[in-house]
Short mmCIF file of C-alpha atoms and ligand atoms in Angstrom, two decimals:
data_model
loop_
_atom_site.label_atom_id
_atom_site.label_comp_id
_atom_site.label_asym_id
_atom_site.label_seq_id
_atom_site.Cartn_x
_atom_site.Cartn_y
_atom_site.Cartn_z
CA MET A 1 -10.98 8.66 13.48
CA PRO A 2 -11.72 5.49 11.29
CA LYS A 3 -11.16 6.40 7.57
CA LYS A 4 -14.23 6.38 5.53
CA ILE A 5 -14.70 3.99 2.67
CA LEU A 6 -17.68 4.08 0.03
CA LEU A 7 -18.18 0.76 -1.95
CA VAL A 8 -20.74 0.44 -4.70
CA GLU A 9 -21.37 -2.76 -5.85
CA ASP A 10 -24.31 -4.05 -7.14
CA GLU A 11 -23.43 -8.09 -6.80
CA LYS A 12 -24.69 -8.39 -2.92
CA HIS A 13 -22.61 -11.06 -1.98
CA ILE A 14 -19.25 -9.39 -3.08
CA ALA A 15 -20.45 -6.06 -1.44
CA ARG A 16 -20.90 -8.16 1.60
CA PHE A 17 -18.04 -9.97 1.55
CA VAL A 18 -15.92 -6.70 1.02
CA GLU A 19 -17.72 -4.79 3.47
CA LEU A 20 -17.18 -7.49 6.51
CA GLU A 21 -13.33 -7.67 5.78
CA LEU A 22 -13.26 -3.79 5.41
CA LYS A 23 -15.04 -3.74 8.81
CA HIS A 24 -12.54 -5.96 10.30
CA GLU A 25 -9.86 -3.98 9.30
CA GLY A 26 -11.42 -0.96 11.14
CA TYR A 27 -12.69 1.04 8.28
CA ASP A 28 -16.23 2.51 8.64
CA VAL A 29 -17.81 1.14 5.54
CA PHE A 30 -20.88 2.47 3.45
CA VAL A 31 -22.15 0.52 0.82
CA ALA A 32 -24.53 1.28 -2.33
CA PHE A 33 -25.92 -1.16 -4.83
CA ASP A 34 -26.49 0.90 -7.96
CA GLY A 35 -24.82 3.57 -9.61
CA ARG A 36 -27.13 6.67 -8.83
CA GLU A 37 -27.22 6.24 -5.43
CA GLY A 38 -23.64 5.81 -5.25
CA LEU A 39 -22.83 8.73 -7.06
CA GLU A 40 -25.40 10.47 -4.44
CA LEU A 41 -23.39 9.23 -1.58
CA ALA A 42 -20.21 10.03 -2.96
CA SER A 43 -21.32 13.62 -3.50
CA SER A 44 -23.22 14.28 -0.35
CA GLU A 45 -20.58 12.78 2.12
CA ASN A 46 -16.45 12.76 2.53
CA PHE A 47 -14.99 9.62 2.25
CA ASP A 48 -11.50 8.75 2.48
CA VAL A 49 -11.43 6.26 -0.71
CA LEU A 50 -14.13 5.16 -3.16
CA LEU A 51 -14.55 1.57 -4.14
CA LEU A 52 -16.55 1.61 -7.51
CA ASP A 53 -17.57 -1.68 -9.42
CA VAL A 54 -17.58 -0.71 -13.35
CA MET A 55 -20.63 -2.71 -14.57
CA LEU A 56 -23.52 -0.92 -12.28
CA PRO A 57 -26.93 -0.51 -12.79
CA GLY A 58 -28.10 3.25 -13.34
CA ILE A 59 -25.07 4.69 -13.95
CA ASN A 60 -21.54 2.91 -14.61
CA GLY A 61 -18.17 3.24 -12.30
CA ILE A 62 -16.63 5.00 -15.16
CA GLU A 63 -19.27 7.68 -15.52
CA ILE A 64 -19.43 8.21 -11.68
CA CYS A 65 -15.68 8.84 -11.57
CA ARG A 66 -15.81 11.14 -14.47
CA ARG A 67 -18.40 12.89 -12.37
CA ILE A 68 -16.86 12.89 -9.21
CA ARG A 69 -13.66 13.82 -10.62
CA THR A 70 -15.14 17.33 -11.34
CA GLN A 71 -15.53 18.22 -7.75
CA SER A 72 -13.20 15.91 -5.61
CA LYS A 73 -9.77 14.36 -5.71
CA VAL A 74 -10.89 11.63 -3.27
CA PRO A 75 -8.75 8.43 -4.20
CA ILE A 76 -10.78 6.01 -6.37
CA ILE A 77 -10.03 2.46 -7.00
CA LEU A 78 -12.24 0.50 -9.79
CA LEU A 79 -13.13 -2.89 -9.58
CA THR A 80 -13.10 -4.20 -13.18
CA ALA A 81 -13.89 -7.45 -14.82
CA ARG A 82 -10.98 -9.50 -16.23
CA ASP A 83 -11.20 -9.30 -19.93
CA ALA A 84 -12.49 -5.65 -19.68
CA VAL A 85 -9.23 -3.88 -20.59
CA MET A 86 -10.67 -0.99 -22.29
CA ASP A 87 -12.58 -0.41 -18.93
CA ARG A 88 -9.30 -0.02 -17.07
CA VAL A 89 -8.00 2.39 -19.81
CA ALA A 90 -11.37 4.34 -19.80
CA GLY A 91 -11.11 4.42 -16.06
CA LEU A 92 -7.82 5.65 -15.76
CA ASP A 93 -8.42 8.81 -18.12
CA ALA A 94 -11.71 9.18 -16.04
CA GLY A 95 -9.38 10.08 -13.17
CA ALA A 96 -9.32 6.56 -11.13
CA ASP A 97 -6.07 6.39 -9.52
CA ASP A 98 -6.11 2.42 -9.69
CA TYR A 99 -8.09 -0.37 -10.53
CA ILE A 100 -8.47 -3.90 -9.16
CA VAL A 101 -9.62 -7.15 -11.55
CA LYS A 102 -12.09 -9.24 -10.34
CA PRO A 103 -11.89 -11.84 -8.96
CA PHE A 104 -9.28 -10.46 -6.50
CA ALA A 105 -7.91 -11.76 -3.43
CA ILE A 106 -9.16 -9.56 -0.65
CA GLU A 107 -5.37 -9.12 0.77
CA GLU A 108 -4.29 -7.32 -2.55
CA LEU A 109 -7.37 -4.78 -2.21
CA LEU A 110 -6.70 -4.05 1.46
CA ALA A 111 -2.84 -3.64 0.65
CA ARG A 112 -4.14 -1.08 -2.09
CA ILE A 113 -6.16 0.77 -0.02
CA ARG A 114 -3.21 1.03 2.87
CA THR A 115 -1.02 2.40 0.12
CA ILE A 116 -3.43 4.99 -1.39
CA LEU A 117 -4.34 6.26 2.52
CA ARG A 118 -0.76 6.40 3.47
CA ARG A 119 0.00 8.51 0.43
CA ILE A 120 -2.83 11.34 1.64
CA THR A 121 -1.26 11.42 5.05
CA PRO A 122 2.44 11.78 4.42
CA ASP A 123 4.70 12.63 7.67
CA GLU A 124 7.01 14.73 5.45
CA LYS A 125 9.59 17.35 6.91
CA ILE A 126 8.14 20.83 6.90
CA GLY A 127 9.43 23.34 4.66
CA GLU A 128 11.06 20.72 2.54
CA SER A 129 11.08 21.37 -1.27
CA LEU A 130 12.23 19.56 -4.48
CA HIS A 131 13.24 21.02 -7.66
CA PHE A 132 13.53 20.15 -11.10
CA ARG A 133 14.39 23.06 -13.83
CA ASP A 134 11.39 25.50 -13.19
CA ILE A 135 9.49 22.95 -11.38
CA GLU A 136 9.12 23.35 -7.58
CA ILE A 137 7.50 20.73 -5.50
CA ASP A 138 6.42 22.23 -2.03
CA VAL A 139 6.39 18.76 -0.22
CA ALA A 140 4.68 20.09 2.91
CA ALA A 141 1.95 21.91 1.06
CA TYR A 142 1.89 19.09 -1.45
CA GLU A 143 2.12 21.70 -4.18
CA VAL A 144 3.49 21.83 -7.56
CA ILE A 145 4.68 25.38 -8.75
CA VAL A 146 5.30 25.65 -12.39
CA GLN A 147 6.70 28.91 -13.63
CA LYS A 148 4.84 30.57 -10.69
CA ASN A 149 1.65 28.83 -11.29
CA LYS A 150 -0.01 26.15 -9.07
CA LEU A 151 -0.23 22.83 -11.18
CA ASP A 152 -3.52 21.19 -10.53
CA LEU A 153 -2.54 17.56 -9.94
CA THR A 154 -4.37 14.63 -8.18
CA LYS A 155 -2.66 12.89 -5.51
CA THR A 156 -1.20 10.17 -8.01
CA GLU A 157 -0.12 12.56 -10.55
CA TYR A 158 1.34 14.59 -7.98
CA ASP A 159 3.13 11.17 -6.23
CA LEU A 160 4.39 10.06 -9.54
CA LEU A 161 5.95 13.66 -10.74
CA LYS A 162 7.57 13.63 -6.73
CA LEU A 163 9.42 10.20 -7.54
CA LEU A 164 10.45 11.10 -10.60
CA ILE A 165 12.01 14.20 -9.42
CA GLU A 166 13.40 12.61 -6.38
CA HIS A 167 15.34 10.31 -8.58
CA LYS A 168 16.34 12.66 -11.13
CA ASN A 169 18.99 11.70 -13.60
CA LYS A 170 18.45 7.99 -12.91
CA VAL A 171 15.84 5.79 -14.55
CA CYS A 172 12.81 5.02 -12.51
CA THR A 173 11.74 1.35 -13.62
CA ARG A 174 8.13 0.77 -14.23
CA GLU A 175 8.31 -1.82 -11.26
CA LEU A 176 9.81 0.61 -8.96
CA ILE A 177 6.76 3.29 -10.02
CA LEU A 178 4.36 0.73 -9.32
CA THR A 179 5.92 -0.34 -5.99
CA SER A 180 6.18 3.25 -4.75
CA VAL A 181 3.15 4.94 -6.04
CA TRP A 182 0.84 2.39 -6.19
CA GLY A 183 1.90 -0.33 -3.69
CA TYR A 184 1.70 -3.10 -5.96
CA ASP A 185 3.44 -6.64 -6.13
CA THR A 186 6.01 -6.31 -8.74
CA ASP A 187 4.55 -9.11 -11.12
CA ILE A 188 1.11 -7.71 -11.41
CA GLU A 189 0.41 -6.55 -15.29
CA THR A 190 -0.84 -3.15 -15.49
CA ASN A 191 -0.70 -0.34 -17.59
CA VAL A 192 -1.37 2.23 -14.77
CA VAL A 193 2.45 3.70 -15.11
CA ASP A 194 1.96 4.61 -19.08
CA VAL A 195 -1.33 6.15 -18.50
CA TYR A 196 -0.16 8.19 -15.48
CA ILE A 197 2.71 9.30 -17.36
CA ARG A 198 0.50 10.44 -20.19
CA HIS A 199 -1.76 12.49 -17.79
CA LEU A 200 1.06 14.07 -16.24
CA ARG A 201 2.85 15.22 -19.64
CA ASN A 202 -0.56 16.31 -20.62
CA LYS A 203 -0.64 18.63 -17.55
CA LEU A 204 2.97 20.08 -17.95
CA PRO A 205 2.72 23.31 -20.08
CA GLY A 206 4.13 23.88 -23.16
CA ASP A 207 7.02 21.71 -24.19
CA MET A 208 7.58 20.85 -20.89
CA ASN A 209 6.15 17.16 -21.44
CA ALA A 210 9.60 16.71 -22.94
CA TYR A 211 10.87 16.70 -19.47
CA ILE A 212 9.79 13.24 -18.82
CA GLU A 213 11.76 11.04 -21.11
CA THR A 214 10.56 7.29 -22.04
CA VAL A 215 13.42 4.71 -21.71
CA ARG A 216 11.96 2.21 -24.14
CA GLY A 217 11.03 -1.15 -22.45
CA VAL A 218 12.54 -0.01 -18.75
CA GLY A 219 10.70 2.98 -17.54
CA TYR A 220 11.08 6.81 -17.30
CA VAL A 221 13.48 9.67 -16.02
CA MET A 222 13.45 13.39 -15.90
CA ARG A 223 16.99 14.25 -16.85
CA GLU A 224 18.44 17.60 -15.78
CA1 LIG B 1 -21.22 -5.06 -11.44
#
């Protein structure tokens, strides 16, 4: 089954180009040219990935993202303008998994899509589980249990927590995290890691947010 991608982009030449490239890679591509149509499509059909331009007529990409997140965990990549740093943070806060800055190389976009899709269909050993203090990750079920309660995480938050716990007592550099979770080339400037560490800390109950230590200028560590 080909993976289904929804592209919401009002600049027709960019939309057409990306659509052709994605189809060439074997994806099933749907395109919407404004925010309202995009939101409608995204809510009525099941997609494997959403690609949302931020500046859209009707409803902007960040707002679409916020509304989709109330009902779905579908991976979302935002397409943002080069100088719109605020948009990137707002987009990640709205629940986007990643963003890519325009103009982008199509290979870069394809790489990000492949990474995000690979994460959704992991081939893990059945029954494997990871532990850190009172956190348990049931890898086969893709679930995190904290003090007997299921923690509601997005795929990206889950992958980030899993990586930190797999490397417990060792510092995970921002580069390692970016490459492992987001599939970035290491020299791309981005603040996705810091924003997602904040999401994750906010979701850990009580004083468990202190489980994730910041190693200033280097990265993060969970020490047992
Ligand atoms: Ca636009």
